[in-house]
PDB file of C-alpha atoms in Angstrom:
ATOM      1  CA  MET A 173      29.265  62.570  25.624  1.00 46.00           C
ATOM      2  CA  LEU A 174      25.679  62.406  24.338  1.00 42.00           C
ATOM      3  CA  LEU A 175      26.191  58.777  23.341  1.00 43.00           C
ATOM      4  CA  LEU A 176      27.497  57.872  26.800  1.00 41.00           C
ATOM      5  CA  PHE A 177      24.558  59.646  28.439  1.00 40.00           C
ATOM      6  CA  THR A 178      22.078  57.824  26.191  1.00 43.00           C
ATOM      7  CA  LEU A 179      23.671  54.464  26.947  1.00 43.00           C
ATOM      8  CA  ALA A 180      23.542  55.195  30.675  1.00 44.00           C
ATOM      9  CA  VAL A 181      19.844  56.074  30.498  1.00 42.00           C
ATOM     10  CA  VAL A 182      19.024  52.911  28.541  1.00 42.00           C
ATOM     11  CA  VAL A 183      20.965  50.738  30.991  1.00 44.00           C
ATOM     12  CA  LEU A 184      19.217  52.315  33.985  1.00 44.00           C
ATOM     13  CA  LEU A 185      15.829  51.786  32.355  1.00 44.00           C
ATOM     14  CA  SER A 186      16.628  48.150  31.701  1.00 44.00           C
ATOM     15  CA  LEU A 187      17.673  47.632  35.315  1.00 44.00           C
ATOM     16  CA  ALA A 188      14.419  49.180  36.505  1.00 44.00           C
ATOM     17  CA  THR A 189      12.323  47.034  34.172  1.00 43.00           C
ATOM     18  CA  PRO A 190      10.449  44.274  36.070  1.00 46.00           C
ATOM     19  CA  PHE A 191      10.760  41.733  33.248  1.00 44.00           C
ATOM     20  CA  THR A 192      13.593  39.946  31.483  1.00 52.00           C
ATOM     21  CA  ALA A 193      14.918  42.144  28.692  1.00 50.00           C
ATOM     22  CA  SER A 194      17.937  42.939  26.549  1.00 52.00           C
ATOM     23  CA  ILE A 195      19.069  46.035  24.666  1.00 53.00           C
ATOM     24  CA  SER A 196      19.741  46.022  20.925  1.00 53.00           C
ATOM     25  CA  VAL A 197      22.000  48.738  19.489  1.00 55.00           C
ATOM     26  CA  GLN A 198      22.135  49.385  15.730  1.00 52.00           C
ATOM     27  CA  TYR A 199      24.770  51.587  14.076  1.00 54.00           C
ATOM     28  CA  PRO A 200      26.627  51.790  10.719  1.00 61.00           C
ATOM     29  CA  GLU A 201      29.564  49.430  10.173  1.00 63.00           C
ATOM     30  CA  GLU A 202      31.579  52.260   8.624  1.00 63.00           C
ATOM     31  CA  ALA A 203      31.501  56.048   8.927  1.00 60.00           C
ATOM     32  CA  ILE A 204      33.511  58.988   7.596  1.00 71.00           C
ATOM     33  CA  LEU A 205      35.409  60.899  10.264  1.00 64.00           C
ATOM     34  CA  GLY A 206      33.459  64.003  11.240  1.00 64.00           C
ATOM     35  CA  SER A 207      30.182  62.832   9.688  1.00 68.00           C
ATOM     36  CA  LYS A 208      26.957  62.287  11.599  1.00 70.00           C
ATOM     37  CA  ILE A 209      25.859  58.718  12.208  1.00 67.00           C
ATOM     38  CA  SER A 210      22.535  57.287  13.309  1.00 67.00           C
ATOM     39  CA  ILE A 211      22.419  55.020  16.357  1.00 64.00           C
ATOM     40  CA  THR A 212      19.155  53.361  17.352  1.00 56.00           C
ATOM     41  CA  PHE A 213      18.255  51.445  20.496  1.00 51.00           C
ATOM     42  CA  SER A 214      15.468  48.928  21.034  1.00 54.00           C
ATOM     43  CA  LEU A 215      14.436  47.077  24.171  1.00 57.00           C
ATOM     44  CA  ALA A 216      13.697  43.387  23.643  1.00 62.00           C
ATOM     45  CA  GLN A 217      11.415  41.875  26.283  1.00 71.00           C
ATOM     46  CA  HIS A 218      11.700  38.126  26.726  1.00 73.00           C
ATOM     47  CA  GLU A 219       8.293  37.747  28.306  1.00 85.00           C
ATOM     48  CA  VAL A 220       4.937  39.509  28.397  1.00 91.00           C
ATOM     49  CA  ASN A 221       3.616  40.768  31.719  1.00 94.00           C
ATOM     50  CA  SER A 222       1.162  43.492  30.825  1.00 94.00           C
ATOM     51  CA  THR A 223      -2.412  44.348  29.900  1.00 96.00           C
ATOM     52  CA  ALA A 224      -1.243  47.250  27.699  1.00 95.00           C
ATOM     53  CA  PHE A 225      -2.080  45.466  24.458  1.00 96.00           C
ATOM     54  CA  PRO A 226      -0.594  47.399  21.512  1.00 95.00           C
ATOM     55  CA  PHE A 227      -3.171  45.978  19.082  1.00 97.00           C
ATOM     56  CA  ILE A 228      -6.867  46.111  19.994  1.00 98.00           C
ATOM     57  CA  THR A 229      -9.438  45.822  17.221  1.00 98.00           C
ATOM     58  CA  SER A 230     -10.857  49.204  16.244  1.00 97.00           C
ATOM     59  CA  GLY A 231     -14.367  49.560  17.636  1.00 97.00           C
ATOM     60  CA  VAL A 232     -13.780  47.599  20.846  1.00 97.00           C
ATOM     61  CA  ARG A 233     -15.168  49.566  23.794  1.00 97.00           C
ATOM     62  CA  GLU A 234     -12.873  50.156  26.761  1.00 97.00           C
ATOM     63  CA  VAL A 235     -15.247  50.025  29.705  1.00 97.00           C
ATOM     64  CA  ASN A 236     -12.508  50.449  32.299  1.00 97.00           C
ATOM     65  CA  GLU A 237      -8.747  50.993  32.245  1.00 95.00           C
ATOM     66  CA  GLU A 238      -7.667  49.414  35.554  1.00 94.00           C
ATOM     67  CA  PRO A 239      -8.478  46.593  35.597  1.00 96.00           C
ATOM     68  CA  LEU A 240      -8.827  46.536  31.838  1.00 98.00           C
ATOM     69  CA  ILE A 241     -12.413  45.764  30.797  1.00 98.00           C
ATOM     70  CA  LEU A 242     -13.107  45.387  27.083  1.00 98.00           C
ATOM     71  CA  GLU A 243     -16.453  44.966  25.354  1.00 97.00           C
ATOM     72  CA  GLY A 244     -15.971  43.417  21.939  1.00 96.00           C
ATOM     73  CA  PHE A 245     -17.782  42.304  18.816  1.00 96.00           C
ATOM     74  CA  ALA A 246     -17.507  39.331  16.467  1.00 95.00           C
ATOM     75  CA  GLY A 247     -13.875  38.631  15.597  1.00 97.00           C
ATOM     76  CA  SER A 248     -12.379  41.298  17.879  1.00 98.00           C
ATOM     77  CA  PHE A 249      -9.165  40.762  19.846  1.00 98.00           C
ATOM     78  CA  ALA A 250      -6.375  42.309  21.942  1.00 98.00           C
ATOM     79  CA  VAL A 251      -2.886  41.047  21.072  1.00 97.00           C
ATOM     80  CA  PHE A 252       0.868  41.534  21.295  1.00 96.00           C
ATOM     81  CA  LYS A 253       3.206  41.013  18.357  1.00 95.00           C
ATOM     82  CA  ILE A 254       6.068  38.613  19.025  1.00 93.00           C
ATOM     83  CA  ASN A 255       9.288  38.420  17.035  1.00 81.00           C
ATOM     84  CA  ASN A 256      10.146  34.827  17.817  1.00 72.00           C
ATOM     85  CA  SER A 257       9.462  32.100  20.329  1.00 72.00           C
ATOM     86  CA  SER A 258      11.029  29.003  21.786  1.00 88.00           C
ATOM     87  CA  ARG A 259       9.646  25.517  21.240  1.00 93.00           C
ATOM     88  CA  GLU A 260       7.302  25.868  24.219  1.00 95.00           C
ATOM     89  CA  VAL A 261       5.242  28.890  25.225  1.00 96.00           C
ATOM     90  CA  ALA A 262       3.071  29.441  28.299  1.00 96.00           C
ATOM     91  CA  ILE A 263       0.225  31.970  27.991  1.00 97.00           C
ATOM     92  CA  THR A 264      -1.771  32.999  31.065  1.00 98.00           C
ATOM     93  CA  PHE A 265      -4.987  34.997  31.389  1.00 98.00           C
ATOM     94  CA  GLU A 266      -6.286  36.305  34.715  1.00 98.00           C
ATOM     95  CA  GLY A 267      -9.712  37.880  34.804  1.00 97.00           C
ATOM     96  CA  LYS A 268     -13.426  37.415  34.167  1.00 95.00           C
ATOM     97  CA  ASN A 269     -15.599  36.524  31.193  1.00 94.00           C
ATOM     98  CA  TYR A 270     -19.227  37.461  30.484  1.00 93.00           C
ATOM     99  CA  THR A 271     -20.554  36.056  27.225  1.00 91.00           C
ATOM    100  CA  ARG A 272     -23.093  33.846  25.488  1.00 82.00           C
ATOM    101  CA  PRO A 273     -21.970  30.247  24.826  1.00 74.00           C
ATOM    102  CA  CYS A 274     -22.322  30.715  21.057  1.00 80.00           C
ATOM    103  CA  TRP A 275     -19.378  33.144  21.036  1.00 90.00           C
ATOM    104  CA  SER A 276     -15.726  32.237  21.424  1.00 90.00           C
ATOM    105  CA  PRO A 277     -13.555  34.429  23.658  1.00 95.00           C
ATOM    106  CA  GLY A 278     -10.300  32.884  24.824  1.00 97.00           C
ATOM    107  CA  ILE A 279      -6.523  32.690  24.517  1.00 98.00           C
ATOM    108  CA  VAL A 280      -5.431  32.994  20.888  1.00 98.00           C
ATOM    109  CA  VAL A 281      -2.325  32.918  18.700  1.00 98.00           C
ATOM    110  CA  TYR A 282      -2.346  34.238  15.117  1.00 98.00           C
ATOM    111  CA  GLY A 283       0.105  33.567  12.294  1.00 96.00           C
ATOM    112  CA  GLY A 284       0.428  33.589   8.529  1.00 96.00           C
ATOM    113  CA  ASN A 285      -0.575  36.899   6.950  1.00 96.00           C
ATOM    114  CA  PHE A 286      -2.578  38.062   9.951  1.00 97.00           C
ATOM    115  CA  ASN A 287      -3.541  41.749   9.920  1.00 97.00           C
ATOM    116  CA  PRO A 288      -3.841  43.180  13.476  1.00 97.00           C
ATOM    117  CA  HIS A 289      -5.725  46.255  12.251  1.00 96.00           C
ATOM    118  CA  VAL A 290      -9.018  44.546  11.302  1.00 97.00           C
ATOM    119  CA  SER A 291     -11.156  41.871  12.972  1.00 97.00           C
ATOM    120  CA  ASP A 292     -10.289  38.255  12.268  1.00 97.00           C
ATOM    121  CA  LEU A 293     -13.673  37.826  10.558  1.00 97.00           C
ATOM    122  CA  SER A 294     -12.773  40.580   8.074  1.00 97.00           C
ATOM    123  CA  GLN A 295      -9.773  38.654   6.741  1.00 98.00           C
ATOM    124  CA  GLY A 296      -8.986  35.093   5.783  1.00 96.00           C
ATOM    125  CA  ASP A 297      -5.327  34.647   4.843  1.00 97.00           C
ATOM    126  CA  PHE A 298      -4.046  33.717   8.302  1.00 98.00           C
ATOM    127  CA  THR A 299      -3.673  30.812  10.708  1.00 98.00           C
ATOM    128  CA  ALA A 300      -4.781  30.673  14.337  1.00 98.00           C
ATOM    129  CA  VAL A 301      -5.265  28.475  17.373  1.00 98.00           C
ATOM    130  CA  LEU A 302      -7.977  29.532  19.828  1.00 98.00           C
ATOM    131  CA  ILE A 303      -8.493  27.988  23.270  1.00 97.00           C
ATOM    132  CA  THR A 304     -11.900  29.234  24.349  1.00 95.00           C
ATOM    133  CA  PHE A 305     -12.991  29.884  27.913  1.00 94.00           C
ATOM    134  CA  ASP A 306     -16.053  27.665  27.428  1.00 91.00           C
ATOM    135  CA  GLY A 307     -13.950  24.565  26.708  1.00 93.00           C
ATOM    136  CA  ARG A 308     -13.477  24.348  22.943  1.00 94.00           C
ATOM    137  CA  LEU A 309     -10.436  24.241  20.672  1.00 97.00           C
ATOM    138  CA  TRP A 310     -10.743  26.204  17.430  1.00 97.00           C
ATOM    139  CA  VAL A 311      -8.270  26.608  14.576  1.00 98.00           C
ATOM    140  CA  HIS A 312      -8.260  28.799  11.481  1.00 98.00           C
ATOM    141  CA  THR A 313      -6.668  28.081   8.107  1.00 98.00           C
ATOM    142  CA  PRO A 314      -6.797  30.170   4.917  1.00 97.00           C
ATOM    143  CA  SER A 315      -8.559  27.343   3.063  1.00 97.00           C
ATOM    144  CA  LYS A 316     -11.154  26.287   5.665  1.00 97.00           C
ATOM    145  CA  GLY A 317     -11.644  29.328   7.881  1.00 97.00           C
ATOM    146  CA  TRP A 318     -12.583  28.706  11.533  1.00 97.00           C
ATOM    147  CA  PHE A 319     -13.465  25.164  12.617  1.00 97.00           C
ATOM    148  CA  THR A 320     -13.506  23.251  15.902  1.00 96.00           C
ATOM    149  CA  LEU A 321     -11.401  20.227  16.758  1.00 96.00           C
ATOM    150  CA  SER A 322     -12.601  17.219  18.721  1.00 92.00           C
ATOM    151  CA  CYS A 323     -10.785  18.128  21.900  1.00 91.00           C
ATOM    152  CA  PRO A 324     -12.801  18.896  25.056  1.00 89.00           C
ATOM    153  CA  LEU A 325     -11.244  21.450  27.391  1.00 94.00           C
ATOM    154  CA  PRO A 326     -12.295  22.727  30.832  1.00 93.00           C
ATOM    155  CA  SER A 327     -14.831  25.545  30.985  1.00 92.00           C
ATOM    156  CA  VAL A 328     -14.219  28.509  33.275  1.00 93.00           C
ATOM    157  CA  ALA A 329     -17.869  28.667  34.395  1.00 88.00           C
ATOM    158  CA  PRO A 330     -21.207  26.885  33.912  1.00 84.00           C
ATOM    159  CA  GLN A 331     -23.856  28.272  31.585  1.00 77.00           C
ATOM    160  CA  ARG A 332     -26.896  29.849  33.208  1.00 79.00           C
ATOM    161  CA  ASP A 333     -29.900  31.211  31.302  1.00 72.00           C
ATOM    162  CA  GLY A 334     -27.935  31.255  28.061  1.00 71.00           C
ATOM    163  CA  TRP A 335     -25.007  33.216  29.509  1.00 80.00           C
ATOM    164  CA  MET A 336     -21.584  32.428  30.928  1.00 83.00           C
ATOM    165  CA  ASN A 337     -20.742  34.798  33.780  1.00 85.00           C
ATOM    166  CA  SER A 338     -17.536  33.763  35.511  1.00 88.00           C
ATOM    167  CA  THR A 339     -15.915  34.849  38.723  1.00 92.00           C
ATOM    168  CA  GLU A 340     -12.225  35.761  38.468  1.00 95.00           C
ATOM    169  CA  PHE A 341     -10.184  32.847  37.131  1.00 96.00           C
ATOM    170  CA  ASN A 342      -6.619  31.990  36.133  1.00 97.00           C
ATOM    171  CA  TYR A 343      -6.201  30.105  32.853  1.00 98.00           C
ATOM    172  CA  THR A 344      -2.856  28.982  31.402  1.00 98.00           C
ATOM    173  CA  ALA A 345      -2.330  27.291  28.036  1.00 98.00           C
ATOM    174  CA  ILE A 346       0.959  25.514  27.307  1.00 97.00           C
ATOM    175  CA  LEU A 347       1.734  25.355  23.590  1.00 97.00           C
ATOM    176  CA  GLN A 348       4.550  23.208  22.249  1.00 97.00           C
ATOM    177  CA  GLU A 349       6.167  22.852  18.833  1.00 96.00           C
ATOM    178  CA  VAL A 350       5.867  19.235  17.659  1.00 97.00           C
ATOM    179  CA  ASN A 351       7.068  18.340  14.155  1.00 96.00           C
ATOM    180  CA  GLY A 352       6.648  21.953  13.088  1.00 95.00           C
ATOM    181  CA  SER A 353       3.040  22.278  14.289  1.00 97.00           C
ATOM    182  CA  ILE A 354       1.316  23.766  17.336  1.00 97.00           C
ATOM    183  CA  CYS A 355       0.478  21.184  19.975  1.00 97.00           C
ATOM    184  CA  VAL A 356      -1.729  22.142  22.917  1.00 98.00           C
ATOM    185  CA  LYS A 357       0.240  20.297  25.589  1.00 97.00           C
ATOM    186  CA  TYR A 358      -1.933  21.020  28.624  1.00 97.00           C
ATOM    187  CA  VAL A 359      -3.994  23.743  30.277  1.00 97.00           C
ATOM    188  CA  ILE A 360      -4.199  24.871  33.894  1.00 98.00           C
ATOM    189  CA  LEU A 361      -7.452  26.315  35.242  1.00 97.00           C
ATOM    190  CA  ASN A 362      -7.305  27.762  38.762  1.00 97.00           C
ATOM    191  CA  GLY A 363      -4.387  25.508  39.668  1.00 96.00           C
ATOM    192  CA  GLU A 364      -5.908  22.313  38.236  1.00 97.00           C
ATOM    193  CA  LYS A 365      -3.864  20.764  35.412  1.00 97.00           C
ATOM    194  CA  TYR A 366      -5.633  19.137  32.445  1.00 97.00           C
ATOM    195  CA  ILE A 367      -3.597  17.016  30.019  1.00 96.00           C
ATOM    196  CA  VAL A 368      -4.470  17.766  26.382  1.00 96.00           C
ATOM    197  CA  LYS A 369      -1.582  16.737  24.066  1.00 96.00           C
ATOM    198  CA  TYR A 370      -3.525  17.636  20.927  1.00 97.00           C
ATOM    199  CA  GLN A 371      -1.472  18.411  17.839  1.00 97.00           C
ATOM    200  CA  THR A 372      -3.239  20.918  15.614  1.00 97.00           C
ATOM    201  CA  PRO A 373      -2.700  21.287  11.849  1.00 97.00           C
ATOM    202  CA  ILE A 374      -1.410  24.845  12.397  1.00 98.00           C
ATOM    203  CA  HIS A 375       2.284  25.539  11.748  1.00 96.00           C
ATOM    204  CA  TRP A 376       4.480  26.852  14.560  1.00 95.00           C
ATOM    205  CA  ASN A 377       4.840  30.268  12.934  1.00 91.00           C
ATOM    206  CA  PHE A 378       2.504  32.458  14.980  1.00 95.00           C
ATOM    207  CA  THR A 379       3.445  36.128  15.285  1.00 95.00           C
ATOM    208  CA  TYR A 380       0.684  37.506  17.542  1.00 97.00           C
ATOM    209  CA  LEU A 381      -0.733  36.283  20.830  1.00 97.00           C
ATOM    210  CA  GLY A 382      -3.345  37.563  23.228  1.00 98.00           C
ATOM    211  CA  VAL A 383      -7.069  37.397  23.913  1.00 98.00           C
ATOM    212  CA  ARG A 384      -9.902  36.956  21.430  1.00 98.00           C
ATOM    213  CA  ILE A 385     -12.771  39.041  22.779  1.00 97.00           C
ATOM    214  CA  ASP A 386     -15.633  38.325  20.357  1.00 95.00           C
ATOM    215  CA  PRO A 387     -19.051  39.774  21.455  1.00 94.00           C
ATOM    216  CA  SER A 388     -18.144  39.480  25.133  1.00 94.00           C
ATOM    217  CA  THR A 389     -17.242  41.624  28.098  1.00 96.00           C
ATOM    218  CA  ILE A 390     -13.766  40.583  29.206  1.00 97.00           C
ATOM    219  CA  THR A 391     -12.093  41.762  32.409  1.00 97.00           C
ATOM    220  CA  ILE A 392      -8.316  41.362  32.068  1.00 98.00           C
ATOM    221  CA  CYS A 393      -6.612  41.600  35.454  1.00 97.00           C
ATOM    222  CA  GLY A 394      -3.362  40.114  34.170  1.00 97.00           C
ATOM    223  CA  PHE A 395      -1.847  38.710  30.991  1.00 98.00           C
ATOM    224  CA  TYR A 396       1.447  36.837  30.786  1.00 97.00           C
ATOM    225  CA  ALA A 397       3.457  34.931  28.182  1.00 96.00           C
ATOM    226  CA  SER A 398       6.833  33.275  28.685  1.00 93.00           C
ATOM    227  CA  ASN A 399       9.549  32.230  26.227  1.00 92.00           C
ATOM    228  CA  VAL A 400       8.644  34.897  23.666  1.00 92.00           C
ATOM    229  CA  THR A 401      10.417  38.038  22.472  1.00 88.00           C
ATOM    230  CA  ILE A 402       8.762  41.363  21.716  1.00 85.00           C
ATOM    231  CA  LEU A 403      10.412  44.643  20.774  1.00 68.00           C
ATOM    232  CA  SER A 404       9.627  48.046  22.270  1.00 61.00           C
ATOM    233  CA  PRO A 405       8.348  50.176  20.698  1.00 54.00           C
ATOM    234  CA  HIS A 406       5.912  47.742  19.091  1.00 51.00           C
ATOM    235  CA  GLN A 407       5.880  47.538  15.306  1.00 50.00           C
ATOM    236  CA  PRO A 408       2.857  46.458  13.208  1.00 52.00           C
TER     237      PRO A 408
END
């Protein structure tokens, strides 16, 4: 009876969930009659539609909860962990950005041996692709660290007096797997599509995606990612 009740609750929760999801049930293949068995349930989301980032670098200041406003420092981020992805992923940020041009906030994916519990400047054994809001494409490898690629991208706002202070914008990055590597296929800024088609040297094995904050004040009104799978509750 308890099992049936639990299943009913999980099904009702899944029906009420506003995103595509599936339920995973784990139980022993064999059991002795009369013995207790352990049954676990997990909810697998097949997209991200949330600003409730499970991993935010320790020390980042939460200025406001709704909308989410984060004040970061060098190498700080807010990310989700993904369990797998298709061959094409769309990542969308909606919000505002206030930063100096020398810093690099933007949409980011991390892979390799990335540790979500420390800043990305406090570790080195990971890979990353970073599409900055000021129009640059950065990558990170364990051997070279962070470096920029010769690939101009649109900027969300002009620079004034050494600062970039944007109004609310919508920025989407389309990443595609090409020959095992991450290719930035195109980006969309406020409805305008910009063809990129730049294949990076980073393998298509990223396990975290989100926003790199850096020493900036980022207002996150919405964050979305399609064609990815994340499990609830989140695991490090």
